[in-house]
mmCIF file of C-alpha atoms in Angstrom:
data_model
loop_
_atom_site.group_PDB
_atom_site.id
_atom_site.type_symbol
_atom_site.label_atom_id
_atom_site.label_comp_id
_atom_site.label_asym_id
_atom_site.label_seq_id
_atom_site.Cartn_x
_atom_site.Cartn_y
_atom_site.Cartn_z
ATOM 1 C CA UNK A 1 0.691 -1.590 18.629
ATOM 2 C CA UNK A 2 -1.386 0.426 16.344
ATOM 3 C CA UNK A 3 -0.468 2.305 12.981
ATOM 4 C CA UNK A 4 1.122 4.954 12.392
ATOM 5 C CA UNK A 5 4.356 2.898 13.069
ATOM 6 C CA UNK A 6 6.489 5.157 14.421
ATOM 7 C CA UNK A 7 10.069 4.357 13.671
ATOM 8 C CA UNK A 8 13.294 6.131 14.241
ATOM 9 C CA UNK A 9 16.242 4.925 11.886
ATOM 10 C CA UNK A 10 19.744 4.965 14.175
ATOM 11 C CA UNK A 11 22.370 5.549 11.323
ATOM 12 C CA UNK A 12 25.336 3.952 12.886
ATOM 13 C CA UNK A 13 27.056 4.213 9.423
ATOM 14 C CA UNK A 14 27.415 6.181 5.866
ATOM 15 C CA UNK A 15 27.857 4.092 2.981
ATOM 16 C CA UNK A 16 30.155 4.182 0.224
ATOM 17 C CA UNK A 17 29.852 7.436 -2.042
ATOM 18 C CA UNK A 18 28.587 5.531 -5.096
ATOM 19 C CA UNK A 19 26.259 3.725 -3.029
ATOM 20 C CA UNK A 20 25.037 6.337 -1.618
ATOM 21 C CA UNK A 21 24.693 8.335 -5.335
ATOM 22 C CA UNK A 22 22.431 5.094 -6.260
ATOM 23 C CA UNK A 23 20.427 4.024 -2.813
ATOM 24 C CA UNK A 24 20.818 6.360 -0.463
ATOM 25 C CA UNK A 25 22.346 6.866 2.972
ATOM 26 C CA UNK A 26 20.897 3.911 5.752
ATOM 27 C CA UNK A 27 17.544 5.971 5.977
ATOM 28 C CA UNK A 28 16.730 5.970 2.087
ATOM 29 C CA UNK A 29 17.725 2.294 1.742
ATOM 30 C CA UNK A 30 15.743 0.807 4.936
ATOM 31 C CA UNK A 31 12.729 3.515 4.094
ATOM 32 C CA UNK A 32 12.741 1.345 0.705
ATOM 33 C CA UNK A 33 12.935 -1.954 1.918
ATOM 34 C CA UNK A 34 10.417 -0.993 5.325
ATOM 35 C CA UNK A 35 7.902 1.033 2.754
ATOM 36 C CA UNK A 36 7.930 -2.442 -0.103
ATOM 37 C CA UNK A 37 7.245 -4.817 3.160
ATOM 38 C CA UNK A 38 4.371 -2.733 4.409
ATOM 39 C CA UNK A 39 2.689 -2.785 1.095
ATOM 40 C CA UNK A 40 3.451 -6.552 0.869
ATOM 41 C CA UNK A 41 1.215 -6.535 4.730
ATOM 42 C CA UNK A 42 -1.399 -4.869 3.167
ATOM 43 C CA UNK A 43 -0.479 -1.392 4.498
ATOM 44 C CA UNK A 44 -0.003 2.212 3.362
ATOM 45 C CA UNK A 45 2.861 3.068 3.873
ATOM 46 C CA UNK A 46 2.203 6.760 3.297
ATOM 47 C CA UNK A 47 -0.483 6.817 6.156
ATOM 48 C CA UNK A 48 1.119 3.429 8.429
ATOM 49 C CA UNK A 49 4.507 4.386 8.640
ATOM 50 C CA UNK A 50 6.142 7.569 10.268
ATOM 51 C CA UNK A 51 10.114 6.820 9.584
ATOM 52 C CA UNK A 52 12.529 9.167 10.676
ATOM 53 C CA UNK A 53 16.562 8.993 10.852
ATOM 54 C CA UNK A 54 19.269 9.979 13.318
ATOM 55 C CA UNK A 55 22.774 10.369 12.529
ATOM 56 C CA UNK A 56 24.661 8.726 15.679
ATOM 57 C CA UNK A 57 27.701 8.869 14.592
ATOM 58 C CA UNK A 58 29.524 12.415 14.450
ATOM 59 C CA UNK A 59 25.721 14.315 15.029
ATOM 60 C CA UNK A 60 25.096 11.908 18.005
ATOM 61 C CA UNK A 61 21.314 12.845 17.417
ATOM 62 C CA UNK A 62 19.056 10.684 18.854
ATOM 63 C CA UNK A 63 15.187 10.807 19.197
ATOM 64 C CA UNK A 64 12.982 11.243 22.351
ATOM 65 C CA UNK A 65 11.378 8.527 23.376
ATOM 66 C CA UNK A 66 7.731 9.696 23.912
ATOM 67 C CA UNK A 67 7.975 10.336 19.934
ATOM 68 C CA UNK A 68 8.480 7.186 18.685
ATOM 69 C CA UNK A 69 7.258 3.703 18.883
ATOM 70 C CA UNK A 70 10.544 1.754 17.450
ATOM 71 C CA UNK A 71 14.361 2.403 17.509
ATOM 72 C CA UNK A 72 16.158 0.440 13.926
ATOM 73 C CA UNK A 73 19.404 0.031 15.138
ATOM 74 C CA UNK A 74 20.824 0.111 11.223
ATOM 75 C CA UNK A 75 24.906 -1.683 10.109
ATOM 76 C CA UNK A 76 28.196 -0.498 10.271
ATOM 77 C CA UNK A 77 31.707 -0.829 9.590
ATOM 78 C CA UNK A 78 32.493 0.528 13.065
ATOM 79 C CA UNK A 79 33.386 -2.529 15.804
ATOM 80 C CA UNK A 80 30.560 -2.797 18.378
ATOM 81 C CA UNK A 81 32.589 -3.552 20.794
ATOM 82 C CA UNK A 82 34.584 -0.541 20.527
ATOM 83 C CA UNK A 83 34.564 2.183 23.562
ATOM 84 C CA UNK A 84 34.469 5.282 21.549
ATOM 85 C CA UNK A 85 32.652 7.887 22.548
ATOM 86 C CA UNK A 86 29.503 7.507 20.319
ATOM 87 C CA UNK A 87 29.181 4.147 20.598
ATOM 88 C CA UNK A 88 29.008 3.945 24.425
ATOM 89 C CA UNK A 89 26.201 6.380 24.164
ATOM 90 C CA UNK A 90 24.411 4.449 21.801
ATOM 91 C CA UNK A 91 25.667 1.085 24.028
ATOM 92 C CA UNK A 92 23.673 3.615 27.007
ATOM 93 C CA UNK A 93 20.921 4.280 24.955
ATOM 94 C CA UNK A 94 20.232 0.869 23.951
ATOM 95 C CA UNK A 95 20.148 0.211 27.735
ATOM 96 C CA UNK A 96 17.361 2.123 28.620
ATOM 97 C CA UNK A 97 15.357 1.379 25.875
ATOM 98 C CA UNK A 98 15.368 -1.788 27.366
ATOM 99 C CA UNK A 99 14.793 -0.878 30.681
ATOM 100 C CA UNK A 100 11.009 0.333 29.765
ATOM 101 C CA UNK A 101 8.223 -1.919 27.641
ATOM 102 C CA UNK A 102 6.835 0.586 25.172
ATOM 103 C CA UNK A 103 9.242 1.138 22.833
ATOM 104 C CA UNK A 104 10.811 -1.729 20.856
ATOM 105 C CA UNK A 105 13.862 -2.507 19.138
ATOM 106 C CA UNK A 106 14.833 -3.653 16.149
ATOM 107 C CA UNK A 107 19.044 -4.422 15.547
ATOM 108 C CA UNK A 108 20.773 -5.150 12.118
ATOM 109 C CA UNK A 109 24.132 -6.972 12.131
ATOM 110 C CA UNK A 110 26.079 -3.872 14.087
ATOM 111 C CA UNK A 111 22.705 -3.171 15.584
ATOM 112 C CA UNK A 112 22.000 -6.866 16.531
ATOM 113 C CA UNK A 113 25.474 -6.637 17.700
ATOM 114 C CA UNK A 114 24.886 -3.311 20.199
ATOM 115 C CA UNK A 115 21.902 -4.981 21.712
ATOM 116 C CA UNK A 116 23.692 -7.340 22.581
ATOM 117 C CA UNK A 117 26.536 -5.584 24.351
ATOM 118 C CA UNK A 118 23.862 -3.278 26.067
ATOM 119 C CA UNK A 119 21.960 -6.831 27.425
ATOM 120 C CA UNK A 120 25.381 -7.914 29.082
ATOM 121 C CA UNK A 121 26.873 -10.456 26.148
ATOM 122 C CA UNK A 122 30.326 -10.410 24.518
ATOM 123 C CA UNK A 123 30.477 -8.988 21.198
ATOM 124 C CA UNK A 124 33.394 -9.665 18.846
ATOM 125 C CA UNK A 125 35.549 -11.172 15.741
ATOM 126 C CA UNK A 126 34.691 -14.583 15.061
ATOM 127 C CA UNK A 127 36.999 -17.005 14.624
ATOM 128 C CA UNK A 128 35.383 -18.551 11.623
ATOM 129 C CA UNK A 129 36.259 -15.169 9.809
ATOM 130 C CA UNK A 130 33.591 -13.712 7.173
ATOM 131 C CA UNK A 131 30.112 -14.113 6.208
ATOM 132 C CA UNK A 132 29.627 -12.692 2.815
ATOM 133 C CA UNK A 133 27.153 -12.241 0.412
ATOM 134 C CA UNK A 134 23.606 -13.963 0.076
ATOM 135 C CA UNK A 135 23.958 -16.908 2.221
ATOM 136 C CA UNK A 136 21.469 -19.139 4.092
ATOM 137 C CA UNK A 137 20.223 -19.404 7.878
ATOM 138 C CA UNK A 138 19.201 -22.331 9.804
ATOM 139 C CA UNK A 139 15.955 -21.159 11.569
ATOM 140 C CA UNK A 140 14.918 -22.305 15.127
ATOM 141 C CA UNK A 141 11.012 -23.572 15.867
ATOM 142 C CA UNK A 142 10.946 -19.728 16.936
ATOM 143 C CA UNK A 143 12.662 -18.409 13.644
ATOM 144 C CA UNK A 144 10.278 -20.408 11.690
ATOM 145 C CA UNK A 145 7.235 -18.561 13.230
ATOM 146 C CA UNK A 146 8.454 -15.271 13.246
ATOM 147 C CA UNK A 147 9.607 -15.212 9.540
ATOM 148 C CA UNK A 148 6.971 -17.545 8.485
ATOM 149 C CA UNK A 149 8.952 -20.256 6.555
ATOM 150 C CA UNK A 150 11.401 -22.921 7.411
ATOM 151 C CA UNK A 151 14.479 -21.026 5.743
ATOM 152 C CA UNK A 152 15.668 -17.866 5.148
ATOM 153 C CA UNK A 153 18.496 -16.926 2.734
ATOM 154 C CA UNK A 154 20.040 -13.307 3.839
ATOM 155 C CA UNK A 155 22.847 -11.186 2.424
ATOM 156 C CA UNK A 156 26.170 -10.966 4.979
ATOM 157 C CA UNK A 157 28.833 -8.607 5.434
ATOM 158 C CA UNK A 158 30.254 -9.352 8.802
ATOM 159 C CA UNK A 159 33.420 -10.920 11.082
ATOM 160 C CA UNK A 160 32.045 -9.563 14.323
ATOM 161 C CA UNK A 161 29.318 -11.800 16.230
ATOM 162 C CA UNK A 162 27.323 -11.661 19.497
ATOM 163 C CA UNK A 163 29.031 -14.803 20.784
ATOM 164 C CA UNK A 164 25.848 -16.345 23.038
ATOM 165 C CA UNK A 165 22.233 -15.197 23.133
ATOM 166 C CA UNK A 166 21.179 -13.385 26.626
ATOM 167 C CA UNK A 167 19.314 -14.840 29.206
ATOM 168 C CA UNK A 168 15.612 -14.445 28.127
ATOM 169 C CA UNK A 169 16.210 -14.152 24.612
ATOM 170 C CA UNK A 170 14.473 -16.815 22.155
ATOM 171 C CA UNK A 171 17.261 -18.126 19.543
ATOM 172 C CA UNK A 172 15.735 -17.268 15.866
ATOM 173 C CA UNK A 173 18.647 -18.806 13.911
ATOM 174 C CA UNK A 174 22.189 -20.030 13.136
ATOM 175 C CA UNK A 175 24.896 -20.898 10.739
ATOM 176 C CA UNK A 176 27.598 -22.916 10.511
ATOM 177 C CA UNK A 177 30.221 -19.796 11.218
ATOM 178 C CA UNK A 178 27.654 -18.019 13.646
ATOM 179 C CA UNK A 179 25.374 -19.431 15.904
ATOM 180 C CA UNK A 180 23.568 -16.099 16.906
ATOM 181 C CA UNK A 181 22.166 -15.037 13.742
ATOM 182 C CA UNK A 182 18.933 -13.301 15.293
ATOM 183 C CA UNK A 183 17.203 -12.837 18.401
ATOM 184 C CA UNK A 184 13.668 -12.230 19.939
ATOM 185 C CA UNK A 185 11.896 -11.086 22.821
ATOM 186 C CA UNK A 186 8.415 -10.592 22.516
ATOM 187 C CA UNK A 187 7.153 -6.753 22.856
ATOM 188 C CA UNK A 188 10.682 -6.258 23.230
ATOM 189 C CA UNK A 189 13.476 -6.782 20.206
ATOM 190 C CA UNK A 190 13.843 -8.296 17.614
ATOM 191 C CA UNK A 191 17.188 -8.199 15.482
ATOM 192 C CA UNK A 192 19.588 -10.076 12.587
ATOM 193 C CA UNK A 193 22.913 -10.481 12.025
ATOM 194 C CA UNK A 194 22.423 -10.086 8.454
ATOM 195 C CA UNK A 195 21.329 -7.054 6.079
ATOM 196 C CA UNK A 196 17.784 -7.854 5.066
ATOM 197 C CA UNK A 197 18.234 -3.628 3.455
ATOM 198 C CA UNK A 198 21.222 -4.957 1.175
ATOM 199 C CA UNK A 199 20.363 -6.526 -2.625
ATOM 200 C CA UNK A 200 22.692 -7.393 -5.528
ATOM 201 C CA UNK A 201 23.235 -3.853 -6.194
ATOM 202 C CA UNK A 202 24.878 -2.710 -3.222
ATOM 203 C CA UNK A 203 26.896 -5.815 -1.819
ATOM 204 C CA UNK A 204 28.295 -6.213 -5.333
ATOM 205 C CA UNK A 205 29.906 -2.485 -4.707
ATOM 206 C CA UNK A 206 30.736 -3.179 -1.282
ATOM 207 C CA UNK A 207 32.848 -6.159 -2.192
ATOM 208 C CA UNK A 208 34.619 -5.112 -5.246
ATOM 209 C CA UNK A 209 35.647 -1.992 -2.479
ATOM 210 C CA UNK A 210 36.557 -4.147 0.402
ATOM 211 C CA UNK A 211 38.749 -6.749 -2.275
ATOM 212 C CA UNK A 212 40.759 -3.276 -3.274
ATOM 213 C CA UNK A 213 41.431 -2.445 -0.136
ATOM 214 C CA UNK A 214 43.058 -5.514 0.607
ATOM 215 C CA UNK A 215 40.161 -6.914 2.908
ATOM 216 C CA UNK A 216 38.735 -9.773 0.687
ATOM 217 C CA UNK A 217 41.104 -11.646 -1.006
ATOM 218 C CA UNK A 218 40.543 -12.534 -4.370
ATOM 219 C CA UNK A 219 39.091 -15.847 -3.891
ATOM 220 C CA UNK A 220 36.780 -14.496 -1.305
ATOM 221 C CA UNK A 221 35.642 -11.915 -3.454
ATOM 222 C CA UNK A 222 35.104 -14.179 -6.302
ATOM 223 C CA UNK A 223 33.187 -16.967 -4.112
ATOM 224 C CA UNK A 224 30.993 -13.565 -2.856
ATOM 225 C CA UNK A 225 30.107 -12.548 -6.016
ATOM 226 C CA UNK A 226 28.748 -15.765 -7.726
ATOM 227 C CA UNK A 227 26.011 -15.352 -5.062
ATOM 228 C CA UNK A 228 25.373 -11.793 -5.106
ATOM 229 C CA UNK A 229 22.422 -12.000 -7.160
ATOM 230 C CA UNK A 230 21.217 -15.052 -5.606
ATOM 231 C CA UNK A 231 17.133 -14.889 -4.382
ATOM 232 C CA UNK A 232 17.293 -14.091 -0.540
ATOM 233 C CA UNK A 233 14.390 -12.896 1.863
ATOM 234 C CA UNK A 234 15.237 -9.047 2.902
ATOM 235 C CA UNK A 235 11.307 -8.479 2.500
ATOM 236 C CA UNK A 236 10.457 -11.317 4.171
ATOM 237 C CA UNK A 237 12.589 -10.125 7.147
ATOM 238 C CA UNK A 238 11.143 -6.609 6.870
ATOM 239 C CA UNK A 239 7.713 -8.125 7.365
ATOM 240 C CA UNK A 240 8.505 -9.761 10.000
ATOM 241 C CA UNK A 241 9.576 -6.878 11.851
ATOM 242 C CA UNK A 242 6.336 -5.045 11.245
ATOM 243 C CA UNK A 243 4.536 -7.566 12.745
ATOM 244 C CA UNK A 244 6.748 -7.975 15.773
ATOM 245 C CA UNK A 245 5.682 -3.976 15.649
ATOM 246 C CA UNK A 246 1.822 -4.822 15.893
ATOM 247 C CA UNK A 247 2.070 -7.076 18.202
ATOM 248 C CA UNK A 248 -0.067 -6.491 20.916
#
């Protein structure tokens, strides 16, 4: 594939107000994180990358295909494997995106989750309960190519999991509570189960939130937070999708 990258950002999700006063909605804060990896490639971002965003969740706005190169499926604290309406038409849109070979994929922990729902996989909460904060994944021969290293430390904020990877899908990692941490499929998708778009900065917020509301206990929260800040490889993951991009 050849620059401009064309890449539309599905907003499956709006973050917290304060977050959003400091980052930016999903589109600001993966525009960041997709602009820092391209310069880290060697591109321009201003003249390699066209990013858009779609708001899929009350707007239902989607792009049109022939526009685009690459779908970001982005996070969310909505269940994937929920039947509202929205997220059966994103479940349907997923599915034809992967029912043609031009345009490719990329899913982050609710999107990794959607695709894969829409390939024919069950989706939901884990039994080993939550993944939290900066934490590291066990990369497959295939995980080690892609992200170019023989670990990868990512940040977490999940209890939902794709539960097995789908036929004809090369396994890029695991961890001891999920064993489908990211998949692959050459000129096809690629996608994590953890937030490569989330730093110190936001997580911190999310968690203090989430322990108020009565979602983290205390000890979780705690145990979360002594990593927050820890060194993890969002960038690195970000790269790697770029190049799955230029693949020929």
């Amino acid at each position: 594939m050849k620059t401009p990258l064309r890449i539309a950002i599905l907003q499956c999700d709006t973050p917290p107000p304060d977050v959003v006063a400091l980052y930016g909605a999903y589109d600001r804060i993966f525009s960041t994180l997709l602009e820092k990896a391209a310069e880290g490639l060697g591109l321009d971002p201003k003249r390699d990358l066209e990013l858009s965003a779609f708001e899929v969740v009350t707007k239902q706005e989607y792009p049109n295909v022939e526009d685009i190169d690459a779908v970001l499926i982005s996070g969310s604290k909505h269940n994937s494997f929920d039947n509202e309406p929205w997220i059966l038409k994103l479940v349907s849109f997923t599915e034809k995106l992967l029912e043609q070979d031009r345009v490719r994929i990329i899913g982050v922990c609710f999107g990794h989750q959607i695709l894969g729902r829409a390939m024919g996989v069950k989706v939901g909460r884990s039994d080993n309960g939550w993944e939290i904060s900066v934490l590291p994944v066990e990369l497959t021969a295939k995980g080690k190519e892609v992200f170019q290293q023989d670990t990868l430390a990512i940040h977490q904020m999940h209890k939902d999991i794709v539960f097995e990877y789908p036929e004809g899908v090369e396994k890029l990692g695991a961890s001891p509570r999920c064993l489908t941490q990211g998949m692959y499929q050459k000129g096809r998708l690629i996608s994590v189960q953890g937030h490569p778009e989330f730093h110190e900065g936001i997580v911190s917020r999310l968690v203090k939130m989430r322990a108020e509301q009565g979602i983290f206990e205390d000890e979780q929260a705690r145990d979360a937070l002594s990593r927050v800040g820890d060194r993890h490889d969002g960038v690195i993951i970000a790269q790697a999708f770029l190049r799955f991009l230029l693949e020929d």
